[in-house]
Short mmCIF file of C-alpha atoms in Angstrom, two decimals:
data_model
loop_
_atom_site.label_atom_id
_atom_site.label_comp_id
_atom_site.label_asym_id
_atom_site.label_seq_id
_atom_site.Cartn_x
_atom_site.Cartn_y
_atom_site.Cartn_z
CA UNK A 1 44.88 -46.27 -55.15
CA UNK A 2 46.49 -49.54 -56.78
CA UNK A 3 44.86 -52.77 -56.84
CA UNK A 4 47.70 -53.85 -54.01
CA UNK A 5 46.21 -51.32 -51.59
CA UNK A 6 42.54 -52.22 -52.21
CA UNK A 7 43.03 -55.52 -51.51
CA UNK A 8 44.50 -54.58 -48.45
CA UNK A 9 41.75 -52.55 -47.24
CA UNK A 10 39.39 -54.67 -48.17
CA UNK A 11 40.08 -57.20 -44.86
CA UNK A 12 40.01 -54.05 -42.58
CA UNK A 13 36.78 -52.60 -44.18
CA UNK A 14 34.97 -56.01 -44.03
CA UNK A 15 36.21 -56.14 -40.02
CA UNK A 16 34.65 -52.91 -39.27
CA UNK A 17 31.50 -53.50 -40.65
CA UNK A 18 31.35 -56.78 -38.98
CA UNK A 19 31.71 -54.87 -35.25
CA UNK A 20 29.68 -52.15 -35.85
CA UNK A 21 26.35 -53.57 -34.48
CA UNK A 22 28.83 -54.75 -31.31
CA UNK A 23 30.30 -51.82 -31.03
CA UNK A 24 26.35 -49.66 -31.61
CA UNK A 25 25.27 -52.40 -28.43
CA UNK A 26 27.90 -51.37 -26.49
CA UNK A 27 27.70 -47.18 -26.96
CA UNK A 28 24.19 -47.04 -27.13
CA UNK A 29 22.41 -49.84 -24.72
CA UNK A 30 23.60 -48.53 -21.54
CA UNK A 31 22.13 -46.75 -18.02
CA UNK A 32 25.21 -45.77 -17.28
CA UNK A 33 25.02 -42.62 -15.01
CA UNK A 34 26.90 -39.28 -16.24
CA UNK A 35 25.75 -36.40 -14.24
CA UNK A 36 25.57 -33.17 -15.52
CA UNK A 37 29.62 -31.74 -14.65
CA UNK A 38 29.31 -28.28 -12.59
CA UNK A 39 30.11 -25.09 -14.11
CA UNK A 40 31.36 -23.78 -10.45
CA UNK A 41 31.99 -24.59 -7.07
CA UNK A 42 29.54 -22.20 -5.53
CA UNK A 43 26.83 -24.56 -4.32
CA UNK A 44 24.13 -22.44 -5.95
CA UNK A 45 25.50 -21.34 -8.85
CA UNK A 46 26.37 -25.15 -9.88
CA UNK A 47 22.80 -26.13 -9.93
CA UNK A 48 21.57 -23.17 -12.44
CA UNK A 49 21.95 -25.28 -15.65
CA UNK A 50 19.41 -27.71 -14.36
CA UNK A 51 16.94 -25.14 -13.10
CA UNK A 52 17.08 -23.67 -16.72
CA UNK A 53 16.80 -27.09 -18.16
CA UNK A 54 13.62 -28.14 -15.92
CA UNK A 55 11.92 -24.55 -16.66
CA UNK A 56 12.20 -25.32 -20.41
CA UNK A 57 10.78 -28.61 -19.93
CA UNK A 58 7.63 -26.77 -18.76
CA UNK A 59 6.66 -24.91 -21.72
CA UNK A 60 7.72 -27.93 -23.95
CA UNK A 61 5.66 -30.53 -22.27
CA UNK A 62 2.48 -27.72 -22.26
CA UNK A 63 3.73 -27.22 -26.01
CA UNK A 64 3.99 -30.54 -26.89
CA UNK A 65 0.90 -31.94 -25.33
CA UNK A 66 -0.97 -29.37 -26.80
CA UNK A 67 0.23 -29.99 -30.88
CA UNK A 68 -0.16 -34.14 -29.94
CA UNK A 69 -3.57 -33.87 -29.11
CA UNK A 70 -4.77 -32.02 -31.75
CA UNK A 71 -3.00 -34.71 -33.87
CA UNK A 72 -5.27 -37.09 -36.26
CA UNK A 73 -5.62 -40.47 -33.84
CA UNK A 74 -4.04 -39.33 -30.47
CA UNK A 75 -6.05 -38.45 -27.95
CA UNK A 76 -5.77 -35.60 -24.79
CA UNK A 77 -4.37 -38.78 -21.91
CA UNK A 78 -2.12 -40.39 -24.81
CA UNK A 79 -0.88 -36.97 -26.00
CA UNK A 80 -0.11 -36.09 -22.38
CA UNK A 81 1.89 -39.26 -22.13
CA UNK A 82 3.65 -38.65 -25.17
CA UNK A 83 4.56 -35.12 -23.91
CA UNK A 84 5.74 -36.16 -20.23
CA UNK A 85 7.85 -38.95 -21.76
CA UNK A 86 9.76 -36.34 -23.79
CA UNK A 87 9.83 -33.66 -21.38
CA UNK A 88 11.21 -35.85 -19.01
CA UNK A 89 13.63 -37.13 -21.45
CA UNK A 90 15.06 -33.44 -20.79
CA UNK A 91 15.64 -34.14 -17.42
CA UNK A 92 16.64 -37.48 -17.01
CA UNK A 93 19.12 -36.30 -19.59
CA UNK A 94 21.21 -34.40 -17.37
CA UNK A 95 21.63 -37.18 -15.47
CA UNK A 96 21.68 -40.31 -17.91
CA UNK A 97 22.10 -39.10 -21.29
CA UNK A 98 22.08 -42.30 -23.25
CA UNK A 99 18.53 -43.56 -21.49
CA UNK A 100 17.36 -39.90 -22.14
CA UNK A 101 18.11 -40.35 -25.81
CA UNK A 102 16.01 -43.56 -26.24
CA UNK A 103 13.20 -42.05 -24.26
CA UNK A 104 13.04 -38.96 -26.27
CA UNK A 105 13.72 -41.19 -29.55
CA UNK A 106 11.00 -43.73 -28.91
CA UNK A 107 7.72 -41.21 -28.33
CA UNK A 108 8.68 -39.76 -31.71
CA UNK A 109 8.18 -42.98 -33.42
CA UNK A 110 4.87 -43.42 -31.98
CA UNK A 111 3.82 -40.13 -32.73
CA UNK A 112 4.98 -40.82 -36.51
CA UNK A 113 2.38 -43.78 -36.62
CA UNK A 114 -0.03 -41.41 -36.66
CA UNK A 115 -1.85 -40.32 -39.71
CA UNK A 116 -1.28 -36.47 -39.76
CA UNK A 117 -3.43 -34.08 -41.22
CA UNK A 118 -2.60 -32.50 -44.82
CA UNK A 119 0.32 -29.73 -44.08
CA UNK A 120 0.73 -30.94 -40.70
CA UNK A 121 4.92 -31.02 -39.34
CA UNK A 122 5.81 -34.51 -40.00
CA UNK A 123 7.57 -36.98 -39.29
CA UNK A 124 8.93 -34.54 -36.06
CA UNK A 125 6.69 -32.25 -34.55
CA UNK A 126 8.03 -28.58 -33.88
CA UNK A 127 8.26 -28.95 -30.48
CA UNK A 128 9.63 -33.00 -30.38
CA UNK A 129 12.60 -30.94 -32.48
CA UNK A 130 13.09 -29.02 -29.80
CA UNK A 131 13.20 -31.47 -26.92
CA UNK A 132 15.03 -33.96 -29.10
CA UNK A 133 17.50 -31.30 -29.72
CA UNK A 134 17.89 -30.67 -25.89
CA UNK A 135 18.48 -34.74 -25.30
CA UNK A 136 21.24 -34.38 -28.31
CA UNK A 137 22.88 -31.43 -26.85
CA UNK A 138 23.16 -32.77 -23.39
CA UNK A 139 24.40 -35.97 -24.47
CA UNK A 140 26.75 -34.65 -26.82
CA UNK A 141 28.46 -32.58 -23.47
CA UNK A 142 29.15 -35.87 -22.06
CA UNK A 143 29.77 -39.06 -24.07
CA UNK A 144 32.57 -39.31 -26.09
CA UNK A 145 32.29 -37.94 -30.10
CA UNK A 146 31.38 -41.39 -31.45
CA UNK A 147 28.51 -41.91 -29.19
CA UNK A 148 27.47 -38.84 -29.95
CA UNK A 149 27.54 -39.39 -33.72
CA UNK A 150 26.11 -42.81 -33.28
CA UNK A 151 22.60 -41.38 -32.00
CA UNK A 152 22.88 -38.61 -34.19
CA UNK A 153 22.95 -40.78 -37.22
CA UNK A 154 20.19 -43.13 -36.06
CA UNK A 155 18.09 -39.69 -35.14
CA UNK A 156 18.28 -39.08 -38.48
CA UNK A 157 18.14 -42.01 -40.20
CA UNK A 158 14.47 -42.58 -37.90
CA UNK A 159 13.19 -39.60 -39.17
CA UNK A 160 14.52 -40.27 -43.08
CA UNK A 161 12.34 -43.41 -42.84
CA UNK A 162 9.11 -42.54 -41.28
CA UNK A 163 9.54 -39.93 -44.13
CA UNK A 164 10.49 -42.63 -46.83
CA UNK A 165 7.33 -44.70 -45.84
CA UNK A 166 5.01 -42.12 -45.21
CA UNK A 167 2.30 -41.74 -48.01
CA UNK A 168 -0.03 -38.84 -46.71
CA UNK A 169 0.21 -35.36 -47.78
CA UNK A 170 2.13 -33.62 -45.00
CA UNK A 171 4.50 -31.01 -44.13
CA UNK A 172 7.79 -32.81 -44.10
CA UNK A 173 10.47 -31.74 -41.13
CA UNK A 174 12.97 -34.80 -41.57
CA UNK A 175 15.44 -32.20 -43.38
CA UNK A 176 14.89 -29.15 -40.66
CA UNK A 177 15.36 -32.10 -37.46
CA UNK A 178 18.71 -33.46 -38.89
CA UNK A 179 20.22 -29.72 -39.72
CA UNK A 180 19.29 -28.77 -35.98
CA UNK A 181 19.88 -32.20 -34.71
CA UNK A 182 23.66 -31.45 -36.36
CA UNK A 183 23.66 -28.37 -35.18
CA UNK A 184 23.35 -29.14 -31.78
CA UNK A 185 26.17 -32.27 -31.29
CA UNK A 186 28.60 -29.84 -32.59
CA UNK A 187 27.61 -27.29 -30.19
CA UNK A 188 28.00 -29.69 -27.42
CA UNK A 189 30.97 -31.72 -28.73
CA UNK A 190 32.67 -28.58 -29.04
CA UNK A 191 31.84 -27.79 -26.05
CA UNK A 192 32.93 -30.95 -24.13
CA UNK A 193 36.38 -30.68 -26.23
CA UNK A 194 36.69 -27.13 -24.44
CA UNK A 195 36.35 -28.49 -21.00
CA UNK A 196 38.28 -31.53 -21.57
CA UNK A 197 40.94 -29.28 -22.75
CA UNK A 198 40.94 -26.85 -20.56
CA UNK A 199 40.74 -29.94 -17.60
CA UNK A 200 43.77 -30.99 -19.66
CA UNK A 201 45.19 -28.15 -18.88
CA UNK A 202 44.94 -27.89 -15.20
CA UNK A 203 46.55 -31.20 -14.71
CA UNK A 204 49.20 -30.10 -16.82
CA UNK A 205 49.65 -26.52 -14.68
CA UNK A 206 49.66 -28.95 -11.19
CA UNK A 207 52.07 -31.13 -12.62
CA UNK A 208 54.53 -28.72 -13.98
CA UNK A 209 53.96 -26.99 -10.46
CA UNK A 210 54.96 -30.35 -8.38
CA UNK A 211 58.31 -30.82 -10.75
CA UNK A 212 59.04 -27.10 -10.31
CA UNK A 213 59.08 -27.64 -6.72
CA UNK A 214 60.97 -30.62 -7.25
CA UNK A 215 63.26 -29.44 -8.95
CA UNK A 216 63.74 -26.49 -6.47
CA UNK A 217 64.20 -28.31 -3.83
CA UNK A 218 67.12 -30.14 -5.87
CA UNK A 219 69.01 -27.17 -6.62
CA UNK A 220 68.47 -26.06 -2.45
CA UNK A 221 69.62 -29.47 -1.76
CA UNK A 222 72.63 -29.73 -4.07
CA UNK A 223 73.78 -25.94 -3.05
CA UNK A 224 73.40 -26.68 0.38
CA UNK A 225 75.75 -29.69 -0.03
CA UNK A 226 78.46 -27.91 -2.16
CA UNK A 227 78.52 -26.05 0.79
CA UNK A 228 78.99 -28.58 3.47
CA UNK A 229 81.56 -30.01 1.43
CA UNK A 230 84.00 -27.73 2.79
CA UNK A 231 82.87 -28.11 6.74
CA UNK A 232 83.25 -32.59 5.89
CA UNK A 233 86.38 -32.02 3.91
CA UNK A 234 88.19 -29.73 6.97
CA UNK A 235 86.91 -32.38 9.29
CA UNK A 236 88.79 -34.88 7.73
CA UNK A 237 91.61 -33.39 6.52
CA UNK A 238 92.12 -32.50 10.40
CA UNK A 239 91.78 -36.31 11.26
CA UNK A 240 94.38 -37.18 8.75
CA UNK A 241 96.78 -34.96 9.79
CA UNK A 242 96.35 -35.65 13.51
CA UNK A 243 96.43 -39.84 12.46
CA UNK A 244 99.85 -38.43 10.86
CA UNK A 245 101.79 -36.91 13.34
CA UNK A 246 99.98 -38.99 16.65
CA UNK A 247 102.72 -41.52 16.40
CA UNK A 248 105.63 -39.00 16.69
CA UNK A 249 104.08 -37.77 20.31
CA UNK A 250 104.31 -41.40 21.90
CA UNK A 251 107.50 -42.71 22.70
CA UNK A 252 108.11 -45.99 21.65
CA UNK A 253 104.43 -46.81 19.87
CA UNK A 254 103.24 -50.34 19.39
CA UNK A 255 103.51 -51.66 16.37
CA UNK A 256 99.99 -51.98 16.42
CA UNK A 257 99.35 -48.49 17.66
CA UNK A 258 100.88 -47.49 14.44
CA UNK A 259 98.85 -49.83 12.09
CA UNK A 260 95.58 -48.65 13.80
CA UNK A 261 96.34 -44.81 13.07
CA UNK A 262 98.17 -45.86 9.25
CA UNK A 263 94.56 -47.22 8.64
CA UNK A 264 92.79 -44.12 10.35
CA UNK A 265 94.66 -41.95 8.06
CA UNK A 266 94.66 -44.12 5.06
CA UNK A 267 90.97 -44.19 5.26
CA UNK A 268 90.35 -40.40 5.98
CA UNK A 269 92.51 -39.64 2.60
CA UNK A 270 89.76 -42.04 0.61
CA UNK A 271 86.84 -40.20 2.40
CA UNK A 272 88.45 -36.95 0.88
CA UNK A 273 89.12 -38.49 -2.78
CA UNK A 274 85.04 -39.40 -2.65
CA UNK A 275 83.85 -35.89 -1.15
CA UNK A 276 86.21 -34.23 -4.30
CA UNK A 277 84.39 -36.59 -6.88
CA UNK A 278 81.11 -35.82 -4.93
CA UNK A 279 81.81 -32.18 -5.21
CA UNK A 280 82.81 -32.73 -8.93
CA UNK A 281 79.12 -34.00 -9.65
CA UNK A 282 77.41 -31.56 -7.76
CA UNK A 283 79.26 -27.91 -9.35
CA UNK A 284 78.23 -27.08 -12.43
CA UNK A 285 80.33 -27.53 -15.57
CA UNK A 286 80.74 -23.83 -16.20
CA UNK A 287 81.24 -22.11 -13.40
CA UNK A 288 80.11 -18.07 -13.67
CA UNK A 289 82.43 -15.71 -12.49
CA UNK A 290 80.13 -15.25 -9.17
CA UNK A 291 80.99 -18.81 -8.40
CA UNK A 292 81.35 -19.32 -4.42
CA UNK A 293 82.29 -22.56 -4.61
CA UNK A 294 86.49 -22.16 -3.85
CA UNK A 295 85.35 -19.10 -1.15
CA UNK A 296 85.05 -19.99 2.70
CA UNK A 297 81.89 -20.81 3.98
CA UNK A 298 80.71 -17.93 6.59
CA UNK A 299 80.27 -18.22 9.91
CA UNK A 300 78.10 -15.91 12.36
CA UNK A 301 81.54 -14.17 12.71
CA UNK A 302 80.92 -12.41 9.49
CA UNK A 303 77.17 -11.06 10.55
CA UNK A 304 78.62 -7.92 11.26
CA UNK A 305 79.89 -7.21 8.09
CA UNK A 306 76.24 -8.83 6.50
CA UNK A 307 74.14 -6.72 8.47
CA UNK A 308 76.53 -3.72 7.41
CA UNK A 309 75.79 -4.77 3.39
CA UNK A 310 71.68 -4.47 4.17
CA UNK A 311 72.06 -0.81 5.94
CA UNK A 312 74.01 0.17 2.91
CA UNK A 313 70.99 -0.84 0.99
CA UNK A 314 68.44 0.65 2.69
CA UNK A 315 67.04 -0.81 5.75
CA UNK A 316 67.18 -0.07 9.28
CA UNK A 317 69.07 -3.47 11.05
CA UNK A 318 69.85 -3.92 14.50
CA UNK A 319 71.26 -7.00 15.92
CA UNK A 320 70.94 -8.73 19.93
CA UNK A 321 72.91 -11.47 21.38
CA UNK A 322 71.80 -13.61 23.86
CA UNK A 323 73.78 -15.44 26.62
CA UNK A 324 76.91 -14.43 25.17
CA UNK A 325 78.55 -15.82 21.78
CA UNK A 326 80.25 -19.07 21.67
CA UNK A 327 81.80 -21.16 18.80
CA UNK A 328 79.64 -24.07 17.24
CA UNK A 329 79.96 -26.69 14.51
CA UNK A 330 80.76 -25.21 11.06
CA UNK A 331 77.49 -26.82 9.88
CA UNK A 332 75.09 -24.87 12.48
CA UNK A 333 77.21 -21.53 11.70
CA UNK A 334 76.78 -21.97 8.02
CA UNK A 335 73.18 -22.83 8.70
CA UNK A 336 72.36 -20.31 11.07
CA UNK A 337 74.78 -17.47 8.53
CA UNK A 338 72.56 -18.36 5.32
CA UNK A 339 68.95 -18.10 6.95
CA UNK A 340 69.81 -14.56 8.70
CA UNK A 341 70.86 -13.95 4.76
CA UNK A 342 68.20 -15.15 2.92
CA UNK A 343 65.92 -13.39 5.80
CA UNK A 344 67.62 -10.25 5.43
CA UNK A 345 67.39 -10.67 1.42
CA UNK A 346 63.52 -11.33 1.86
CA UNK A 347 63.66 -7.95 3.89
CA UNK A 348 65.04 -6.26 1.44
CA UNK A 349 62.73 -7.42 -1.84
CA UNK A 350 59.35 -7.58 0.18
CA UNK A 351 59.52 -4.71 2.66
CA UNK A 352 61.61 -1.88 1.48
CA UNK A 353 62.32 0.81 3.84
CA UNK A 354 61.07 -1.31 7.07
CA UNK A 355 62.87 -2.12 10.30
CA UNK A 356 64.68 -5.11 10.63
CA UNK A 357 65.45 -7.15 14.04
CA UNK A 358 67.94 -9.89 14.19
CA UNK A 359 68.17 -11.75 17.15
CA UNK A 360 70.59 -14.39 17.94
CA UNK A 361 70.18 -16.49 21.45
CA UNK A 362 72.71 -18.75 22.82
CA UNK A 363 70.87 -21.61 24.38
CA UNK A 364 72.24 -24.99 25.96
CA UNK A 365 70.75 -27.21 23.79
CA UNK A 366 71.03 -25.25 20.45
CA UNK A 367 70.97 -21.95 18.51
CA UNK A 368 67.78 -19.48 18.21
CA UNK A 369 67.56 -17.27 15.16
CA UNK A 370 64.84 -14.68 14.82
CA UNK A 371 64.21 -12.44 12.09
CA UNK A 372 61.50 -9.72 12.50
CA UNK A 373 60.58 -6.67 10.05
CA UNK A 374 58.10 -4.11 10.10
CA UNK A 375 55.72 -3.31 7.89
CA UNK A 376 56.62 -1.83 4.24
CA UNK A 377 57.13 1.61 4.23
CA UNK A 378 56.21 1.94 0.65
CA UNK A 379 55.14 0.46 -2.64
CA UNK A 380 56.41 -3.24 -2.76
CA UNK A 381 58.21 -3.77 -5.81
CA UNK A 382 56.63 -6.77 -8.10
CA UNK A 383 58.20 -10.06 -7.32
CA UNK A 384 59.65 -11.48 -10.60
CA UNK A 385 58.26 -15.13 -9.02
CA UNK A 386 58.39 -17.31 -6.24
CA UNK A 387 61.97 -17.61 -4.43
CA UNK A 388 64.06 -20.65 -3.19
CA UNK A 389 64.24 -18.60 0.41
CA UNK A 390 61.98 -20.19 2.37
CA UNK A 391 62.30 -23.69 0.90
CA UNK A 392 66.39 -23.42 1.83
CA UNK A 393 65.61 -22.23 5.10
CA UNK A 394 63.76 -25.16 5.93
CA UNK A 395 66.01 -27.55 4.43
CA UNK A 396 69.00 -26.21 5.96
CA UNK A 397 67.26 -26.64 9.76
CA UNK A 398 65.47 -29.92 8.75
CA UNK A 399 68.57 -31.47 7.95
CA UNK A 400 70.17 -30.39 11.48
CA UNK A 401 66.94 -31.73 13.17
CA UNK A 402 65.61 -28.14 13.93
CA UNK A 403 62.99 -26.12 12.37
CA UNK A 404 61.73 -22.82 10.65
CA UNK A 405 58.77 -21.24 11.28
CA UNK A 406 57.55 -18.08 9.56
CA UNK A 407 54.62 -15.52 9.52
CA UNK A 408 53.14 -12.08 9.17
CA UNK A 409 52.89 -10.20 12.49
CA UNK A 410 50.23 -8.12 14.01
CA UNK A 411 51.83 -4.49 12.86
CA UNK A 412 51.97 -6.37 9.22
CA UNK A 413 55.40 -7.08 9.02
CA UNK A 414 56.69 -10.62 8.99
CA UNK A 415 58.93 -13.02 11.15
CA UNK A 416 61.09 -16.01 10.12
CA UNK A 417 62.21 -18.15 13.45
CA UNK A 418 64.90 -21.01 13.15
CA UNK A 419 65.91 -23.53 15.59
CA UNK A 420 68.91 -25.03 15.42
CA UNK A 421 69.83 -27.98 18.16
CA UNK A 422 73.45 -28.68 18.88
CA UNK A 423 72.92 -32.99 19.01
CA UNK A 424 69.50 -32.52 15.94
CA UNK A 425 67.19 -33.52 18.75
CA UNK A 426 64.31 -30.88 18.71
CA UNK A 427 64.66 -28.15 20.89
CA UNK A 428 62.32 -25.29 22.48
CA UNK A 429 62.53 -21.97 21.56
CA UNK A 430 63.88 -19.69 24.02
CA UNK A 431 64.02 -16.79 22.37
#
């Protein structure tokens, strides 16, 4: 290291020194409150550490008491004192550490003013290393690594100078307390790192769950409006043609007549440009040979030929019709097509070999679609992960103001039911 970066750290060294004791005030003289986190959600369970911690306190305090009385200048009331006030430094430390720590600290400096007896323990007593060592550890599972440090340092550094200043032959345990005092902060600040991680973790899982779903429901949303491109695109392409050729049925049209339907037409062509650049955004780049994208959309006309597909692969489909059959927009035949699909494809993955029901009623105010299969009638198959079936479904009925409900049934198979209303005002279900 050059003179150039000495000089440098110099300033910084000189800074840190100088907040320090600030920065010691702040960590260390607080009552803030840190519980003790739970190791489970069952009720009883959760509470098990601090059972375990109170019954060691027992033994300790008896322990304790016992070794502080027999201690040169400490009588049996003051060595009970001394004893409570660490024993309950266990306890209180579950619930605030930092406090703990000073009250487990402080009774170990008194009992050092004592003069001990030749090769008593001393500065610690056996069993104030073992309470102290308790405080440390539960501390150490909550505060962050520098608090922890901080009041293992000055439990050290207490016990180096009662040691430095004591003059009486004595069995010295300043050495043994700060290896177990060590010890036990890296126990428990490698033990908080492992939960924080692993609570790291977990928010990390949910949040890469939510943009999954977000992201699914995207794609469903994008496919479902390549799709509807077509249905908006025939619609207008219809209007332009019909603003076309409407002044050649009128004898003799107005002037103004033909201005009005020049402008229909002129803006149904721009409408058309937009829904191609639309489209443009929403295909991908590379289309895969599989691409459906230039292909009709399908209309309940082509169930027949569906339903045929799904025998061929297994199951047993039948099909009703209720009140007749009837043409409807392209957008509630497309919807009403692709949910019977993705139904039937559900089928197919989840309950191999089972009966299948398909059910389409005719209603006044809208289109019914049931779809109803029995129960497995072997092994299901693993599913390589969760599907975009269910999530299309309901996007595909949400955005024609109807709605998909679905369910296991009492025999164990399962039921998807869609409403679809003709004017997207909610609708009962006849069916």
């Amino acid at each position: 290291m050059d003179n150039d970066d000495k000089a440098r750290l110099a300033p910084a060294a000189r800074t840190a020194l100088r907040s320090f004791p600030r920065t010691l005030r702040e960590d260390l003289c607080t009552l803030a409150a840190d519980p003790l986190p739970r190791i489970t959600k069952v009720r009883w369970l959760a509470w098990l550490p601090h059972v375990i911690v109170v019954w060691l306190s027992i033994p300790l305090f008896l322990a304790n008491s016992d070794e502080l009385e027999n201690r040169s200048g400490f009588g049996a009331q003051y060595g009970l004192l001394l004893a409570a006030f660490q024993s309950g430094a266990l306890i209180l430390a579950m619930f605030r550490p930092v406090p703990a720590w000073w009250l487990s600290l402080v009774p170990t400096l008194v009992v050092a003013v004592g003069e001990p007896r030749p090769d008593d323990p001393w500065p610690w007593p056996v069993t104030g290393i073992l309470a102290h060592a308790g405080v440390l550890l539960l501390l150490s599972l909550r505060v962050r690594p520098r608090v922890a440090v901080e009041a293992l340092l000055l439990s050290c550094l207490a016990g180096l100078v009662l040691e430095g200043i004591g003059d009486r032959p004595h069995d010295t345990t300043a050495p043994v307390a700060a290896l177990v005092f060590t010890v036990v902060v890296i126990v428990g600040g490698s033990l908080r790192g492992r939960r924080e991680a692993r609570t790291r973790l977990v928010e990390q899982e949910v949040l890469t769950a939510e943009e999954r779903a977000r992201r699914t429901l995207l794609e469903e949303r994008s496919r479902i409006a390549r799709e509807l491109h077509d249905v908006v695109a025939h619609h207008m392409s219809v209007i332009s043609i019909q603003a076309q050729v409407a002044p050649h049925l009128v004898e003799d049209p107005s002037e103004e007549l033909r201005e009005n339907l020049a402008g229909i037409r002129e803006n149904a062509v721009d409408a058309l440009t937009e829904l191609r650049r639309v489209l443009g955004v929403l295909r991908s780049e590379n289309p895969g040979p599989n691409d459906e994208s230039q292909t009709p959309q399908p209309t309940l006309a082509r169930l027949g030929a569906l339903v045929d597909n799904v025998r061929s692969a297994g199951l047993t489909v039948t099909t009703e019709v209720d009140n007749g059959t009837r043409t409807l927009s392209p957008g509630i035949e497309l919807s009403a097509f692709r949910i019977v699909q993705e139904a039937l494809s559900n089928a197919m993955r989840h309950a191999p070999g089972s009966m299948v029901r398909v059910r389409i009623a005719y209603g006044p105010a809208g289109l019914t679609v049931r779809v109803t299969n029995t129960a497995p009638a072997g092994p299901v198959p693993a599913s390589p992960g969760a599907g975009h079936g269910l999530l299309g479904m309901r996007e595909r009925a949400a955005m024609l103001g109807g709605e998909v409900t679905t369910g296991p049934t009492a025999d164990g198979g399962y039921e998807v039911t869609a409403t679809l209303p003709l004017n997207g005002t909610p609708m009962k279900d006849n069916a």
